[in-house]
PDB file of C-alpha atoms in Angstrom:
ATOM      1  CA  UNK V   1      -0.009  -0.054  -0.052  1.00 69.00           C
ATOM      2  CA  UNK V   2       2.718   2.560   0.976  1.00 67.00           C
ATOM      3  CA  UNK V   3       4.718   1.302  -1.897  1.00 70.00           C
ATOM      4  CA  UNK V   4       1.892   2.121  -4.374  1.00 65.00           C
ATOM      5  CA  UNK V   5       1.469   5.744  -2.694  1.00 68.00           C
ATOM      6  CA  UNK V   6       5.134   6.464  -3.068  1.00 58.00           C
ATOM      7  CA  UNK V   7       5.201   5.138  -6.732  1.00 60.00           C
ATOM      8  CA  UNK V   8       2.255   7.320  -7.632  1.00 59.00           C
ATOM      9  CA  UNK V   9       3.815  10.322  -5.899  1.00 59.00           C
ATOM     10  CA  UNK V  10       7.160   9.793  -7.785  1.00 70.00           C
ATOM     11  CA  UNK V  11       5.175   9.586 -11.153  1.00 57.00           C
ATOM     12  CA  UNK V  12       3.339  12.624 -10.410  1.00 58.00           C
ATOM     13  CA  UNK V  13       6.546  14.821  -9.572  1.00 71.00           C
ATOM     14  CA  UNK V  14       8.302  13.411 -12.602  1.00 59.00           C
ATOM     15  CA  UNK V  15       5.132  14.276 -14.774  1.00 62.00           C
ATOM     16  CA  UNK V  16       5.111  17.933 -13.363  1.00 60.00           C
ATOM     17  CA  UNK V  17       8.692  18.451 -13.838  1.00 64.00           C
ATOM     18  CA  UNK V  18       8.655  17.135 -17.351  1.00 57.00           C
ATOM     19  CA  UNK V  19       5.668  19.312 -18.221  1.00 62.00           C
ATOM     20  CA  UNK V  20       7.342  22.336 -16.644  1.00 59.00           C
ATOM     21  CA  UNK V  21      10.544  21.854 -18.718  1.00 54.00           C
ATOM     22  CA  UNK V  22       8.534  21.416 -21.970  1.00 53.00           C
ATOM     23  CA  UNK V  23       6.589  24.576 -21.356  1.00 60.00           C
ATOM     24  CA  UNK V  24       9.752  26.472 -20.337  1.00 60.00           C
ATOM     25  CA  UNK V  25      11.672  25.492 -23.590  1.00 59.00           C
ATOM     26  CA  UNK V  26       8.904  25.763 -25.772  1.00 55.00           C
ATOM     27  CA  UNK V  27       7.877  29.224 -24.379  1.00 57.00           C
ATOM     28  CA  UNK V  28      11.559  30.389 -24.821  1.00 57.00           C
ATOM     29  CA  UNK V  29      11.581  29.204 -28.329  1.00 54.00           C
ATOM     30  CA  UNK V  30       8.448  30.830 -29.231  1.00 52.00           C
ATOM     31  CA  UNK V  31       9.664  34.145 -27.826  1.00 51.00           C
ATOM     32  CA  UNK V  32      12.764  34.222 -29.234  1.00 51.00           C
ATOM     33  CA  UNK V  33      11.724  33.323 -32.743  1.00 51.00           C
ATOM     34  CA  UNK V  34      10.434  36.429 -34.715  1.00 48.00           C
ATOM     35  CA  UNK V  35       9.689  38.396 -31.651  1.00 50.00           C
ATOM     36  CA  UNK V  36       9.027  41.664 -33.688  1.00 47.00           C
ATOM     37  CA  UNK V  37       6.230  39.808 -35.626  1.00 52.00           C
ATOM     38  CA  UNK V  38       2.750  40.346 -34.555  1.00 51.00           C
ATOM     39  CA  UNK V  39       1.363  37.263 -33.033  1.00 52.00           C
ATOM     40  CA  UNK V  40       4.486  35.666 -31.985  1.00 54.00           C
ATOM     41  CA  UNK V  41       5.263  34.259 -28.487  1.00 57.00           C
ATOM     42  CA  UNK V  42       3.099  32.457 -25.970  1.00 59.00           C
ATOM     43  CA  UNK V  43       0.666  35.134 -25.593  1.00 59.00           C
ATOM     44  CA  UNK V  44      -0.367  34.822 -29.164  1.00 59.00           C
ATOM     45  CA  UNK V  45      -1.968  31.470 -28.242  1.00 57.00           C
ATOM     46  CA  UNK V  46      -4.448  33.326 -26.170  1.00 60.00           C
ATOM     47  CA  UNK V  47      -5.036  36.539 -28.102  1.00 61.00           C
ATOM     48  CA  UNK V  48      -7.942  37.097 -30.415  1.00 61.00           C
ATOM     49  CA  UNK V  49      -7.441  37.049 -34.119  1.00 65.00           C
ATOM     50  CA  UNK V  50     -10.360  39.149 -34.898  1.00 72.00           C
ATOM     51  CA  UNK V  51     -10.181  43.050 -35.327  1.00 74.00           C
ATOM     52  CA  UNK V  52     -11.700  44.811 -32.405  1.00 78.00           C
ATOM     53  CA  UNK V  53     -14.750  46.805 -33.660  1.00 81.00           C
ATOM     54  CA  UNK V  54     -14.463  50.559 -33.038  1.00 86.00           C
ATOM     55  CA  UNK V  55     -17.666  52.026 -31.321  1.00 90.00           C
ATOM     56  CA  UNK V  56     -18.314  55.488 -30.438  1.00 92.00           C
ATOM     57  CA  UNK V  57     -20.868  56.918 -28.021  1.00 94.00           C
ATOM     58  CA  UNK V  58     -22.938  60.088 -28.350  1.00 95.00           C
ATOM     59  CA  UNK V  59     -24.522  60.773 -24.739  1.00 95.00           C
ATOM     60  CA  UNK V  60     -27.855  62.725 -24.262  1.00 95.00           C
ATOM     61  CA  UNK V  61     -28.084  63.578 -20.753  1.00 96.00           C
ATOM     62  CA  UNK V  62     -31.124  65.126 -18.523  1.00 95.00           C
ATOM     63  CA  UNK V  63     -34.083  64.392 -20.609  1.00 95.00           C
ATOM     64  CA  UNK V  64     -36.825  65.292 -18.153  1.00 94.00           C
ATOM     65  CA  UNK V  65     -40.378  63.981 -19.122  1.00 92.00           C
ATOM     66  CA  UNK V  66     -43.602  64.766 -17.288  1.00 90.00           C
ATOM     67  CA  UNK V  67     -45.424  61.428 -16.998  1.00 86.00           C
ATOM     68  CA  UNK V  68     -48.961  60.951 -17.954  1.00 75.00           C
ATOM     69  CA  UNK V  69     -51.184  61.165 -14.942  1.00 72.00           C
ATOM     70  CA  UNK V  70     -52.594  57.648 -13.926  1.00 63.00           C
ATOM     71  CA  UNK V  71     -55.456  58.043 -11.555  1.00 64.00           C
ATOM     72  CA  UNK V  72     -55.364  54.269 -10.743  1.00 57.00           C
ATOM     73  CA  UNK V  73     -52.812  51.941  -9.347  1.00 54.00           C
ATOM     74  CA  UNK V  74     -49.451  53.441  -8.217  1.00 54.00           C
ATOM     75  CA  UNK V  75     -50.479  57.085  -8.575  1.00 47.00           C
ATOM     76  CA  UNK V  76     -53.991  56.961  -7.046  1.00 55.00           C
ATOM     77  CA  UNK V  77     -53.359  60.282  -5.203  1.00 58.00           C
ATOM     78  CA  UNK V  78     -52.922  62.143  -8.680  1.00 66.00           C
ATOM     79  CA  UNK V  79     -49.291  63.318  -7.817  1.00 77.00           C
ATOM     80  CA  UNK V  80     -47.204  64.396 -10.841  1.00 84.00           C
ATOM     81  CA  UNK V  81     -44.456  61.988 -11.749  1.00 89.00           C
ATOM     82  CA  UNK V  82     -41.334  62.822 -13.758  1.00 92.00           C
ATOM     83  CA  UNK V  83     -38.811  60.614 -15.504  1.00 92.00           C
ATOM     84  CA  UNK V  84     -35.082  61.713 -15.928  1.00 95.00           C
ATOM     85  CA  UNK V  85     -33.226  59.809 -18.624  1.00 95.00           C
ATOM     86  CA  UNK V  86     -29.672  59.804 -19.677  1.00 96.00           C
ATOM     87  CA  UNK V  87     -29.212  58.140 -23.146  1.00 96.00           C
ATOM     88  CA  UNK V  88     -26.266  57.039 -25.110  1.00 96.00           C
ATOM     89  CA  UNK V  89     -26.433  56.353 -28.976  1.00 95.00           C
ATOM     90  CA  UNK V  90     -23.756  53.961 -30.593  1.00 94.00           C
ATOM     91  CA  UNK V  91     -22.036  55.076 -33.880  1.00 93.00           C
ATOM     92  CA  UNK V  92     -19.335  53.198 -35.871  1.00 91.00           C
ATOM     93  CA  UNK V  93     -17.305  56.285 -37.025  1.00 91.00           C
ATOM     94  CA  UNK V  94     -16.711  59.919 -36.379  1.00 91.00           C
ATOM     95  CA  UNK V  95     -18.930  60.828 -39.343  1.00 92.00           C
ATOM     96  CA  UNK V  96     -21.688  59.278 -37.701  1.00 92.00           C
ATOM     97  CA  UNK V  97     -21.266  60.770 -34.385  1.00 94.00           C
ATOM     98  CA  UNK V  98     -21.369  64.349 -36.085  1.00 95.00           C
ATOM     99  CA  UNK V  99     -24.639  63.398 -37.758  1.00 94.00           C
ATOM    100  CA  UNK V 100     -26.086  62.124 -34.583  1.00 94.00           C
ATOM    101  CA  UNK V 101     -25.118  65.269 -32.722  1.00 95.00           C
ATOM    102  CA  UNK V 102     -26.944  67.336 -35.215  1.00 93.00           C
ATOM    103  CA  UNK V 103     -29.817  65.198 -34.626  1.00 95.00           C
ATOM    104  CA  UNK V 104     -30.016  65.538 -30.854  1.00 96.00           C
ATOM    105  CA  UNK V 105     -33.206  67.729 -30.937  1.00 96.00           C
ATOM    106  CA  UNK V 106     -34.996  65.413 -33.112  1.00 96.00           C
ATOM    107  CA  UNK V 107     -33.992  62.514 -30.815  1.00 96.00           C
ATOM    108  CA  UNK V 108     -35.069  64.345 -27.570  1.00 96.00           C
ATOM    109  CA  UNK V 109     -38.344  65.308 -29.131  1.00 95.00           C
ATOM    110  CA  UNK V 110     -39.035  61.771 -30.164  1.00 96.00           C
ATOM    111  CA  UNK V 111     -38.333  60.621 -26.689  1.00 96.00           C
ATOM    112  CA  UNK V 112     -40.660  63.245 -25.014  1.00 95.00           C
ATOM    113  CA  UNK V 113     -43.273  62.438 -27.637  1.00 93.00           C
ATOM    114  CA  UNK V 114     -43.245  58.775 -27.040  1.00 94.00           C
ATOM    115  CA  UNK V 115     -42.984  58.800 -23.266  1.00 93.00           C
ATOM    116  CA  UNK V 116     -45.541  61.489 -22.360  1.00 90.00           C
ATOM    117  CA  UNK V 117     -48.202  59.662 -23.937  1.00 84.00           C
ATOM    118  CA  UNK V 118     -47.652  56.547 -21.716  1.00 87.00           C
ATOM    119  CA  UNK V 119     -48.973  56.257 -18.314  1.00 87.00           C
ATOM    120  CA  UNK V 120     -46.776  56.368 -15.398  1.00 88.00           C
ATOM    121  CA  UNK V 121     -47.567  52.773 -14.270  1.00 88.00           C
ATOM    122  CA  UNK V 122     -47.101  51.548 -17.952  1.00 89.00           C
ATOM    123  CA  UNK V 123     -43.746  53.045 -18.004  1.00 90.00           C
ATOM    124  CA  UNK V 124     -42.789  51.834 -14.390  1.00 90.00           C
ATOM    125  CA  UNK V 125     -43.781  48.328 -15.351  1.00 92.00           C
ATOM    126  CA  UNK V 126     -41.968  48.265 -18.722  1.00 92.00           C
ATOM    127  CA  UNK V 127     -38.337  46.691 -18.458  1.00 93.00           C
ATOM    128  CA  UNK V 128     -35.310  48.460 -19.901  1.00 94.00           C
ATOM    129  CA  UNK V 129     -34.894  46.315 -22.822  1.00 94.00           C
ATOM    130  CA  UNK V 130     -38.300  46.923 -24.034  1.00 95.00           C
ATOM    131  CA  UNK V 131     -38.130  50.668 -23.352  1.00 95.00           C
ATOM    132  CA  UNK V 132     -34.875  50.662 -25.418  1.00 95.00           C
ATOM    133  CA  UNK V 133     -36.781  48.894 -28.343  1.00 95.00           C
ATOM    134  CA  UNK V 134     -39.503  51.323 -28.217  1.00 95.00           C
ATOM    135  CA  UNK V 135     -37.285  54.278 -28.242  1.00 95.00           C
ATOM    136  CA  UNK V 136     -35.290  52.775 -31.176  1.00 95.00           C
ATOM    137  CA  UNK V 137     -38.405  52.319 -33.134  1.00 95.00           C
ATOM    138  CA  UNK V 138     -39.511  55.779 -32.392  1.00 95.00           C
ATOM    139  CA  UNK V 139     -36.184  57.368 -33.398  1.00 95.00           C
ATOM    140  CA  UNK V 140     -36.271  55.204 -36.728  1.00 95.00           C
ATOM    141  CA  UNK V 141     -39.962  56.590 -37.492  1.00 95.00           C
ATOM    142  CA  UNK V 142     -38.846  60.151 -36.773  1.00 95.00           C
ATOM    143  CA  UNK V 143     -35.842  59.761 -39.040  1.00 95.00           C
ATOM    144  CA  UNK V 144     -37.827  58.200 -41.690  1.00 95.00           C
ATOM    145  CA  UNK V 145     -40.501  61.071 -41.355  1.00 94.00           C
ATOM    146  CA  UNK V 146     -37.686  63.606 -42.323  1.00 94.00           C
ATOM    147  CA  UNK V 147     -36.038  61.408 -45.094  1.00 94.00           C
ATOM    148  CA  UNK V 148     -32.952  61.008 -42.941  1.00 93.00           C
ATOM    149  CA  UNK V 149     -30.761  57.991 -42.618  1.00 91.00           C
ATOM    150  CA  UNK V 150     -30.479  56.568 -39.216  1.00 91.00           C
ATOM    151  CA  UNK V 151     -26.688  56.923 -38.320  1.00 90.00           C
ATOM    152  CA  UNK V 152     -26.570  55.052 -35.086  1.00 91.00           C
ATOM    153  CA  UNK V 153     -26.796  51.399 -34.264  1.00 90.00           C
ATOM    154  CA  UNK V 154     -28.382  51.178 -30.814  1.00 93.00           C
ATOM    155  CA  UNK V 155     -29.707  53.268 -27.928  1.00 95.00           C
ATOM    156  CA  UNK V 156     -28.474  52.600 -24.325  1.00 95.00           C
ATOM    157  CA  UNK V 157     -30.185  53.928 -21.209  1.00 95.00           C
ATOM    158  CA  UNK V 158     -27.578  54.945 -18.988  1.00 94.00           C
ATOM    159  CA  UNK V 159     -29.800  56.580 -16.189  1.00 95.00           C
ATOM    160  CA  UNK V 160     -33.424  56.204 -15.464  1.00 93.00           C
ATOM    161  CA  UNK V 161     -34.829  57.945 -12.536  1.00 93.00           C
ATOM    162  CA  UNK V 162     -38.418  58.083 -11.612  1.00 91.00           C
ATOM    163  CA  UNK V 163     -39.995  60.847  -9.251  1.00 86.00           C
TER     164      UNK V 163
END
């Protein structure tokens, strides 16, 4: 029994030593060959071959919306409710960023038009993903109404505060 444990321990130590030596020499060999070339060395085994996509963000902060009064459910007392939104639109290049920045009034107006027609309880019960989809559809409709090309890829909600 003791003999088997000692033998297993010796085999494990030998295997670990052999693996360490192979990794050391293979790593040194890879590091010394063509170090100036991109993708050489051991780190190339773990790096991605795909080119990273460039993404630009255009932020629109502090869109304040008075929410439609809802005299049932959460707003039975008739208090006014407000929604504060910060948005970020994604663009693929700097030309798109400039076009988005020039269309910020259209985006703000479309946001207000969509959300002021919704009840407080409806907006409160809508998840962020669904609200993003509604905003994106509203923006696409507004752009189409002015014969403009949509230059952003996505709408991100970075802040959403109810009062």
